[in-house]
Amino acid sequence: MLTSFYPGALWPDTNGTHINAHGGGLLYHEGTYYWFGEHKIEGRAGNKALVGVHCYASRDLYNWEDQGIALHVSDDPQSDITRGCVIERPKVIHNATTGTFVMWFHLELKGQGYRAARSGIAVSDRVTGPYTFLRSFRPNAGVWPVNATPAQKVAIDPASIEREFNGSFTEDIDQVNLLGRDFAGGQMARDMTLFVDDDGRAYHLHASEENSTLHISQLTEDYLAPVGKYIRVFPKRYMEAPAICKRKGRYYFIGSDCTGWAPNAARSAVADSIWGPWTELGNPCVGEGRDTTFGGQSTFILPVVGKRDAYIAMFDLWRPENAIDGRYMWLPMRFTDVGFELHYLPEWDLGIFD
Ligand code: GAL
């Protein structure tokens, strides 16, 4: 029985096998936490989706029981989620009205690198699955964000733009109206998370516009589609790995810079409304290793049930050369008057919140 977190160490499940749920997120449902994440295999090939989305269950957050594969990749070569595609950062939310568990993930179609930049949706009546894949798409086709400027609201034929982007910072991003380029076909959706607010409304936060700008998009009441209301945030900041929580009426955000599997300095931001304005607060990490987020990249913020003011920031420590060996780093968030801090701890337990 584990009684502590050991950030960065191997994390055995109740069978003694290192947990395989990368880029993950947690869902609390009826007294149990469920952890969903990317199932990776050995070697560099393990970064592709060859198995699916893995699920674990725990009541104490330290000891995790393997619930198997919640969403399987498909053997059908025609399927969007055929074996060998890329499925990243899966998140599951529960719709209290329909009773359905809804999974969203970043999908890249097989053999297309990271060009597809789509959102995938799968559903299940049971929290642990099996989840049924519904469809994949680019969000918000034919809709302008609520905070788009008149200059941005110009649809452009994508075929008229010859240059290619590689997803990382480029000085001349202003020369192409990416929002307009993707207006008809839908906006790009890569690194992502989901967030359900107190009023039951759900939101999809995703890196868009060639990763340069984050979009926050409200979902329909059944959580199965964007409702058609969204904003652009952190324009040209290349924010990846979005994670969000709400505390005392304010929204707190953790993200990263855009450097692939290599760690970089984390970012943080705060807002009084999910629709902004969002104020960047800089790197929340304190102490040695802060410039590389102690080796990690954010994936989720977990409010701990039954503890006051207790939020855990979850990170991945990627191991791209041997994907299955990727580690997890969960750290307690220390809130300040303006924002929050993250301090690396080699070992800690939930008593820290008492
Ligand atoms: C990272 C991203 C990961 C994955 C990786 C691929 O920047 O956060 O989810 O997409 O790039 O290189």
CSV table of C-alpha atoms and ligand atoms in Angstrom, one decimal:
chain,number,residue,atom,x,y,z
A,1,MET,CA,0.0,0.0,0.0
A,2,LEU,CA,1.3,3.4,-1.0
A,3,THR,CA,0.7,6.3,1.5
A,4,SER,CA,2.7,9.0,-0.4
A,5,PHE,CA,3.2,10.4,-3.8
A,6,TYR,CA,6.8,10.1,-5.2
A,7,PRO,CA,6.9,12.6,-8.1
A,8,GLY,CA,9.0,11.4,-11.0
A,9,ALA,CA,9.5,7.8,-9.7
A,10,LEU,CA,8.0,4.7,-11.2
A,11,TRP,CA,4.4,4.4,-9.9
A,12,PRO,CA,3.3,0.8,-9.5
A,13,ASP,CA,-0.4,0.0,-9.8
A,14,THR,CA,-1.9,-2.5,-7.4
A,15,ASN,CA,-0.5,-5.3,-9.6
A,16,GLY,CA,3.0,-3.8,-9.3
A,17,THR,CA,3.1,-2.6,-12.9
A,18,HIS,CA,4.1,1.1,-13.7
A,19,ILE,CA,0.9,3.0,-14.4
A,20,ASN,CA,0.3,3.5,-18.1
A,21,ALA,CA,-1.9,6.6,-18.4
A,22,HIS,CA,0.1,9.5,-19.9
A,23,GLY,CA,-1.2,12.9,-20.8
A,24,GLY,CA,-4.0,12.0,-18.5
A,25,GLY,CA,-6.9,13.5,-16.6
A,26,LEU,CA,-8.9,12.4,-13.6
A,27,LEU,CA,-12.6,12.1,-13.0
A,28,TYR,CA,-14.2,11.8,-9.6
A,29,HIS,CA,-17.4,9.7,-9.6
A,30,GLU,CA,-19.3,8.3,-6.7
A,31,GLY,CA,-16.5,8.0,-4.3
A,32,THR,CA,-13.8,6.8,-6.7
A,33,TYR,CA,-11.2,8.6,-8.8
A,34,TYR,CA,-10.7,7.4,-12.4
A,35,TRP,CA,-7.5,8.2,-14.2
A,36,PHE,CA,-7.6,8.1,-18.0
A,37,GLY,CA,-4.4,8.5,-20.1
A,38,GLU,CA,-2.5,7.5,-23.2
A,39,HIS,CA,-1.4,3.8,-23.1
A,40,LYS,CA,2.1,3.8,-24.4
A,41,ILE,CA,4.3,0.9,-25.4
A,42,GLU,CA,8.1,0.4,-25.4
A,43,GLY,CA,10.4,2.4,-27.7
A,44,ARG,CA,9.9,5.4,-29.8
A,45,ALA,CA,7.0,3.7,-31.6
A,46,GLY,CA,5.2,3.8,-28.3
A,47,ASN,CA,4.3,7.4,-28.8
A,48,LYS,CA,1.7,6.3,-31.4
A,49,ALA,CA,-1.7,4.9,-30.4
A,50,LEU,CA,-1.2,1.2,-30.7
A,51,VAL,CA,-3.5,0.2,-27.9
A,52,GLY,CA,-5.8,3.0,-26.8
A,53,VAL,CA,-6.8,4.9,-23.7
A,54,HIS,CA,-6.0,3.2,-20.3
A,55,CYS,CA,-8.2,3.6,-17.2
A,56,TYR,CA,-7.3,3.1,-13.5
A,57,ALA,CA,-9.4,3.5,-10.4
A,58,SER,CA,-8.5,4.7,-6.9
A,59,ARG,CA,-10.2,5.8,-3.7
A,60,ASP,CA,-7.1,7.4,-2.1
A,61,LEU,CA,-5.2,8.7,-5.1
A,62,TYR,CA,-2.0,6.8,-4.1
A,63,ASN,CA,-3.1,3.2,-5.0
A,64,TRP,CA,-4.4,2.6,-8.5
A,65,GLU,CA,-6.2,-0.5,-9.7
A,66,ASP,CA,-6.0,-1.3,-13.4
A,67,GLN,CA,-9.4,-1.1,-15.1
A,68,GLY,CA,-8.0,-2.0,-18.5
A,69,ILE,CA,-8.4,-0.2,-21.8
A,70,ALA,CA,-11.3,2.2,-21.8
A,71,LEU,CA,-11.1,3.1,-25.5
A,72,HIS,CA,-9.5,0.6,-28.0
A,73,VAL,CA,-7.8,1.7,-31.2
A,74,SER,CA,-9.6,0.2,-34.2
A,75,ASP,CA,-8.4,-2.6,-36.5
A,76,ASP,CA,-10.4,-1.1,-39.3
A,77,PRO,CA,-7.9,0.8,-41.5
A,78,GLN,CA,-10.8,3.2,-42.5
A,79,SER,CA,-11.4,4.2,-38.9
A,80,ASP,CA,-10.2,7.6,-37.7
A,81,ILE,CA,-8.7,5.8,-34.7
A,82,THR,CA,-7.1,3.0,-36.6
A,83,ARG,CA,-4.0,1.5,-34.8
A,84,GLY,CA,-1.0,3.7,-35.4
A,85,CYS,CA,-2.9,7.0,-35.3
A,86,VAL,CA,-2.0,9.5,-32.5
A,87,ILE,CA,-4.4,9.8,-29.5
A,88,GLU,CA,-3.2,12.3,-26.9
A,89,ARG,CA,-4.4,13.9,-23.7
A,90,PRO,CA,-7.7,12.1,-23.3
A,91,LYS,CA,-10.1,13.6,-20.8
A,92,VAL,CA,-13.4,12.2,-19.5
A,93,ILE,CA,-16.3,14.1,-18.1
A,94,HIS,CA,-19.6,13.0,-16.8
A,95,ASN,CA,-22.8,14.5,-18.1
A,96,ALA,CA,-25.2,14.6,-15.1
A,97,THR,CA,-28.3,15.1,-17.4
A,98,THR,CA,-27.7,12.3,-19.9
A,99,GLY,CA,-25.8,10.1,-17.5
A,100,THR,CA,-23.2,9.5,-20.2
A,101,PHE,CA,-19.4,9.5,-19.7
A,102,VAL,CA,-17.9,11.6,-22.5
A,103,MET,CA,-14.2,11.3,-23.6
A,104,TRP,CA,-12.5,13.9,-25.8
A,105,PHE,CA,-8.9,13.6,-27.1
A,106,HIS,CA,-6.5,15.1,-29.5
A,107,LEU,CA,-6.4,12.9,-32.6
A,108,GLU,CA,-3.9,12.8,-35.4
A,109,LEU,CA,-4.8,10.6,-38.3
A,110,LYS,CA,-2.5,7.7,-39.1
A,111,GLY,CA,0.4,8.6,-41.4
A,112,GLN,CA,-0.2,12.4,-41.4
A,113,GLY,CA,2.2,13.5,-38.7
A,114,TYR,CA,0.5,16.2,-36.7
A,115,ARG,CA,-1.2,17.9,-39.6
A,116,ALA,CA,-4.8,16.7,-38.9
A,117,ALA,CA,-5.1,18.5,-35.5
A,118,ARG,CA,-8.6,17.0,-34.8
A,119,SER,CA,-10.7,16.4,-31.7
A,120,GLY,CA,-12.1,12.9,-31.2
A,121,ILE,CA,-15.1,12.0,-29.1
A,122,ALA,CA,-16.1,8.7,-27.5
A,123,VAL,CA,-18.9,7.8,-25.1
A,124,SER,CA,-19.8,5.1,-22.6
A,125,ASP,CA,-22.6,4.4,-20.1
A,126,ARG,CA,-20.0,3.0,-17.7
A,127,VAL,CA,-17.2,5.1,-16.4
A,128,THR,CA,-14.5,2.5,-17.1
A,129,GLY,CA,-15.8,1.8,-20.6
A,130,PRO,CA,-15.7,0.3,-23.1
A,131,TYR,CA,-16.0,3.7,-24.8
A,132,THR,CA,-17.5,3.9,-28.3
A,133,PHE,CA,-15.8,6.2,-30.8
A,134,LEU,CA,-18.3,8.6,-32.2
A,135,ARG,CA,-16.4,10.9,-34.6
A,136,SER,CA,-13.5,13.3,-35.1
A,137,PHE,CA,-13.6,16.8,-36.4
A,138,ARG,CA,-12.0,20.2,-36.3
A,139,PRO,CA,-14.0,22.4,-33.8
A,140,ASN,CA,-16.0,25.5,-34.7
A,141,ALA,CA,-16.2,25.3,-38.5
A,142,GLY,CA,-17.9,28.3,-39.9
A,143,VAL,CA,-17.9,30.2,-36.5
A,144,TRP,CA,-15.8,33.2,-35.5
A,145,PRO,CA,-14.6,33.5,-31.9
A,146,VAL,CA,-16.5,36.1,-29.9
A,147,ASN,CA,-13.3,38.2,-29.5
A,148,ALA,CA,-12.1,38.1,-33.1
A,149,THR,CA,-11.3,41.5,-34.6
A,150,PRO,CA,-12.9,42.6,-37.8
A,151,ALA,CA,-9.5,42.2,-39.5
A,152,GLN,CA,-9.4,38.5,-38.4
A,153,LYS,CA,-12.9,37.8,-39.6
A,154,VAL,CA,-11.9,37.2,-43.2
A,155,ALA,CA,-12.3,33.7,-44.5
A,156,ILE,CA,-9.3,32.6,-46.7
A,157,ASP,CA,-9.1,29.7,-49.0
A,158,PRO,CA,-6.6,27.3,-47.4
A,159,ALA,CA,-5.3,26.3,-50.8
A,160,SER,CA,-4.1,29.9,-51.3
A,161,ILE,CA,-1.6,29.6,-48.4
A,162,GLU,CA,1.5,27.9,-49.7
A,163,ARG,CA,3.7,27.9,-46.6
A,164,GLU,CA,3.8,25.2,-44.1
A,165,PHE,CA,4.1,25.6,-40.3
A,166,ASN,CA,5.8,23.1,-38.1
A,167,GLY,CA,3.8,23.9,-34.9
A,168,SER,CA,6.5,25.9,-33.1
A,169,PHE,CA,7.2,29.6,-32.8
A,170,THR,CA,7.6,31.6,-36.0
A,171,GLU,CA,8.3,35.3,-36.2
A,172,ASP,CA,6.0,35.8,-39.2
A,173,ILE,CA,2.9,34.3,-37.8
A,174,ASP,CA,1.1,37.6,-38.4
A,175,GLN,CA,1.4,37.3,-42.1
A,176,VAL,CA,-1.1,34.5,-42.3
A,177,ASN,CA,-4.6,34.8,-40.9
A,178,LEU,CA,-4.7,31.2,-39.6
A,179,LEU,CA,-8.2,31.8,-38.0
A,180,GLY,CA,-9.5,32.8,-41.5
A,181,ARG,CA,-7.7,29.9,-43.2
A,182,ASP,CA,-9.4,27.4,-40.8
A,183,PHE,CA,-12.8,29.1,-40.7
A,184,ALA,CA,-14.5,26.9,-43.2
A,185,GLY,CA,-13.0,23.6,-42.2
A,186,GLY,CA,-12.8,24.1,-38.5
A,187,GLN,CA,-10.1,25.3,-36.1
A,188,MET,CA,-7.0,23.2,-35.3
A,189,ALA,CA,-7.2,21.3,-32.0
A,190,ARG,CA,-4.0,19.8,-30.5
A,191,ASP,CA,-3.1,19.8,-26.8
A,192,MET,CA,-6.3,19.9,-24.9
A,193,THR,CA,-8.3,19.6,-21.7
A,194,LEU,CA,-11.9,19.6,-20.6
A,195,PHE,CA,-13.4,21.6,-17.8
A,196,VAL,CA,-16.9,21.3,-16.2
A,197,ASP,CA,-17.9,24.5,-14.3
A,198,ASP,CA,-20.2,24.6,-11.2
A,199,ASP,CA,-23.2,25.3,-13.4
A,200,GLY,CA,-22.7,22.1,-15.4
A,201,ARG,CA,-21.4,23.9,-18.5
A,202,ALA,CA,-18.4,22.2,-20.1
A,203,TYR,CA,-15.5,23.7,-22.0
A,204,HIS,CA,-12.8,22.4,-24.3
A,205,LEU,CA,-9.4,24.2,-24.1
A,206,HIS,CA,-7.2,23.4,-27.1
A,207,ALA,CA,-4.0,24.6,-28.7
A,208,SER,CA,-5.1,26.0,-32.1
A,209,GLU,CA,-3.8,28.1,-35.0
A,210,GLU,CA,-0.7,26.0,-35.5
A,211,ASN,CA,-0.3,25.9,-31.7
A,212,SER,CA,0.1,29.7,-31.6
A,213,THR,CA,-3.1,30.5,-29.8
A,214,LEU,CA,-5.3,28.7,-27.3
A,215,HIS,CA,-9.1,28.4,-27.9
A,216,ILE,CA,-11.6,28.0,-25.2
A,217,SER,CA,-14.8,26.6,-26.6
A,218,GLN,CA,-18.1,26.0,-24.8
A,219,LEU,CA,-19.7,22.6,-25.4
A,220,THR,CA,-23.3,21.7,-26.0
A,221,GLU,CA,-25.5,20.5,-23.1
A,222,ASP,CA,-24.8,16.9,-23.9
A,223,TYR,CA,-21.0,17.6,-24.2
A,224,LEU,CA,-20.8,16.0,-27.6
A,225,ALA,CA,-20.0,19.1,-29.7
A,226,PRO,CA,-18.9,22.7,-29.5
A,227,VAL,CA,-21.9,24.9,-29.0
A,228,GLY,CA,-20.5,27.6,-31.3
A,229,LYS,CA,-19.2,30.1,-28.7
A,230,TYR,CA,-15.4,30.3,-28.3
A,231,ILE,CA,-12.6,32.7,-27.5
A,232,ARG,CA,-9.0,33.1,-28.5
A,233,VAL,CA,-6.6,33.4,-25.6
A,234,PHE,CA,-2.9,34.0,-25.2
A,235,PRO,CA,-2.5,34.9,-28.9
A,236,LYS,CA,0.9,34.0,-30.3
A,237,ARG,CA,2.1,32.6,-26.9
A,238,TYR,CA,2.3,29.0,-28.1
A,239,MET,CA,0.7,27.7,-24.9
A,240,GLU,CA,0.5,23.9,-24.8
A,241,ALA,CA,-0.5,21.3,-22.2
A,242,PRO,CA,-3.5,23.3,-20.8
A,243,ALA,CA,-4.8,22.5,-17.4
A,244,ILE,CA,-7.4,24.5,-15.4
A,245,CYS,CA,-9.2,24.7,-12.1
A,246,LYS,CA,-11.7,26.9,-10.3
A,247,ARG,CA,-11.0,28.1,-6.8
A,248,LYS,CA,-13.0,30.6,-4.8
A,249,GLY,CA,-14.7,31.9,-8.0
A,250,ARG,CA,-11.5,32.4,-10.0
A,251,TYR,CA,-10.1,30.3,-12.8
A,252,TYR,CA,-6.4,29.2,-12.6
A,253,PHE,CA,-4.5,28.0,-15.6
A,254,ILE,CA,-1.3,26.0,-16.0
A,255,GLY,CA,0.3,25.5,-19.4
A,256,SER,CA,3.7,25.1,-21.1
A,257,ASP,CA,5.7,26.5,-23.9
A,258,CYS,CA,5.8,24.6,-27.1
A,259,THR,CA,9.0,22.4,-27.3
A,260,GLY,CA,7.7,18.9,-28.2
A,261,TRP,CA,8.6,16.3,-25.6
A,262,ALA,CA,11.4,18.4,-24.2
A,263,PRO,CA,10.5,20.2,-20.9
A,264,ASN,CA,10.3,24.0,-20.8
A,265,ALA,CA,9.2,26.6,-18.2
A,266,ALA,CA,5.6,26.3,-17.2
A,267,ARG,CA,3.2,29.2,-17.5
A,268,SER,CA,0.3,30.2,-15.3
A,269,ALA,CA,-2.6,32.6,-15.7
A,270,VAL,CA,-5.8,33.7,-13.8
A,271,ALA,CA,-9.2,35.0,-14.8
A,272,ASP,CA,-12.4,36.0,-13.1
A,273,SER,CA,-14.5,34.5,-15.9
A,274,ILE,CA,-13.6,31.6,-18.2
A,275,TRP,CA,-14.3,34.1,-21.0
A,276,GLY,CA,-11.4,36.2,-19.7
A,277,PRO,CA,-9.7,38.5,-19.6
A,278,TRP,CA,-6.9,36.1,-18.8
A,279,THR,CA,-3.9,37.5,-17.0
A,280,GLU,CA,-0.6,35.7,-17.3
A,281,LEU,CA,1.3,35.3,-14.0
A,282,GLY,CA,4.5,33.7,-15.3
A,283,ASN,CA,6.3,30.6,-14.3
A,284,PRO,CA,4.7,29.2,-11.1
A,285,CYS,CA,7.6,26.9,-10.3
A,286,VAL,CA,9.9,27.8,-7.5
A,287,GLY,CA,13.4,26.5,-6.8
A,288,GLU,CA,15.9,24.4,-8.6
A,289,GLY,CA,14.6,23.0,-11.9
A,290,ARG,CA,12.0,25.7,-12.3
A,291,ASP,CA,13.2,26.6,-15.9
A,292,THR,CA,12.2,23.1,-17.0
A,293,THR,CA,9.2,22.6,-14.7
A,294,PHE,CA,11.3,20.0,-12.8
A,295,GLY,CA,11.3,18.0,-16.0
A,296,GLY,CA,7.6,17.9,-16.5
A,297,GLN,CA,4.8,19.2,-18.7
A,298,SER,CA,1.3,19.9,-17.3
A,299,THR,CA,-1.7,17.7,-18.1
A,300,PHE,CA,-4.4,18.3,-15.4
A,301,ILE,CA,-5.4,20.0,-12.2
A,302,LEU,CA,-7.3,17.8,-9.7
A,303,PRO,CA,-9.4,19.3,-6.9
A,304,VAL,CA,-9.1,16.9,-4.0
A,305,VAL,CA,-12.5,15.9,-2.8
A,306,GLY,CA,-13.1,16.4,1.0
A,307,LYS,CA,-10.1,18.6,1.6
A,308,ARG,CA,-10.3,22.4,1.8
A,309,ASP,CA,-8.4,24.3,-0.8
A,310,ALA,CA,-6.6,21.2,-2.1
A,311,TYR,CA,-5.6,21.1,-5.7
A,312,ILE,CA,-3.0,18.8,-7.3
A,313,ALA,CA,-1.2,19.9,-10.4
A,314,MET,CA,-0.4,16.8,-12.6
A,315,PHE,CA,2.5,16.6,-15.0
A,316,ASP,CA,4.1,14.1,-17.4
A,317,LEU,CA,7.8,13.5,-17.5
A,318,TRP,CA,8.0,12.3,-21.1
A,319,ARG,CA,10.4,9.6,-22.2
A,320,PRO,CA,10.1,9.8,-25.9
A,321,GLU,CA,12.8,7.2,-26.6
A,322,ASN,CA,11.0,4.7,-24.5
A,323,ALA,CA,7.5,6.0,-24.2
A,324,ILE,CA,6.1,3.5,-21.7
A,325,ASP,CA,8.7,4.7,-19.2
A,326,GLY,CA,7.2,8.1,-19.0
A,327,ARG,CA,6.7,9.3,-15.4
A,328,TYR,CA,4.2,11.3,-13.5
A,329,MET,CA,4.8,14.2,-11.2
A,330,TRP,CA,1.9,15.4,-9.0
A,331,LEU,CA,2.5,18.5,-7.0
A,332,PRO,CA,0.4,20.4,-4.5
A,333,MET,CA,-0.6,23.9,-5.6
A,334,ARG,CA,0.3,26.6,-3.1
A,335,PHE,CA,-2.0,29.6,-3.6
A,336,THR,CA,-0.8,33.1,-3.0
A,337,ASP,CA,-2.6,36.4,-3.1
A,338,VAL,CA,-2.1,36.7,-6.8
A,339,GLY,CA,-1.7,33.2,-8.1
A,340,PHE,CA,0.0,29.9,-7.0
A,341,GLU,CA,3.4,28.3,-6.7
A,342,LEU,CA,4.7,24.9,-7.4
A,343,HIS,CA,7.6,23.4,-5.4
A,344,TYR,CA,9.2,20.1,-6.3
A,345,LEU,CA,8.8,17.5,-3.5
A,346,PRO,CA,10.4,14.1,-3.9
A,347,GLU,CA,7.7,12.6,-1.5
A,348,TRP,CA,4.5,14.0,-0.1
A,349,ASP,CA,1.0,13.0,1.0
A,350,LEU,CA,-2.4,14.6,1.2
A,351,GLY,CA,-1.8,15.6,4.8
A,352,ILE,CA,0.0,18.6,3.3
A,353,PHE,CA,-3.4,20.2,2.8
A,354,ASP,CA,-4.5,19.9,6.4
B,1,GAL,C1,4.1,18.2,-27.0
B,1,GAL,C2,2.7,18.0,-26.6
B,1,GAL,C3,2.5,16.5,-26.4
B,1,GAL,C4,2.8,15.8,-27.7
B,1,GAL,C5,4.2,16.2,-28.1
B,1,GAL,C6,4.6,15.6,-29.5
B,1,GAL,O1,4.4,19.5,-27.1
B,1,GAL,O2,2.4,18.6,-25.4
B,1,GAL,O3,1.1,16.2,-26.0
B,1,GAL,O4,1.9,16.3,-28.7
B,1,GAL,O5,4.4,17.5,-28.2
B,1,GAL,O6,5.9,16.0,-29.9
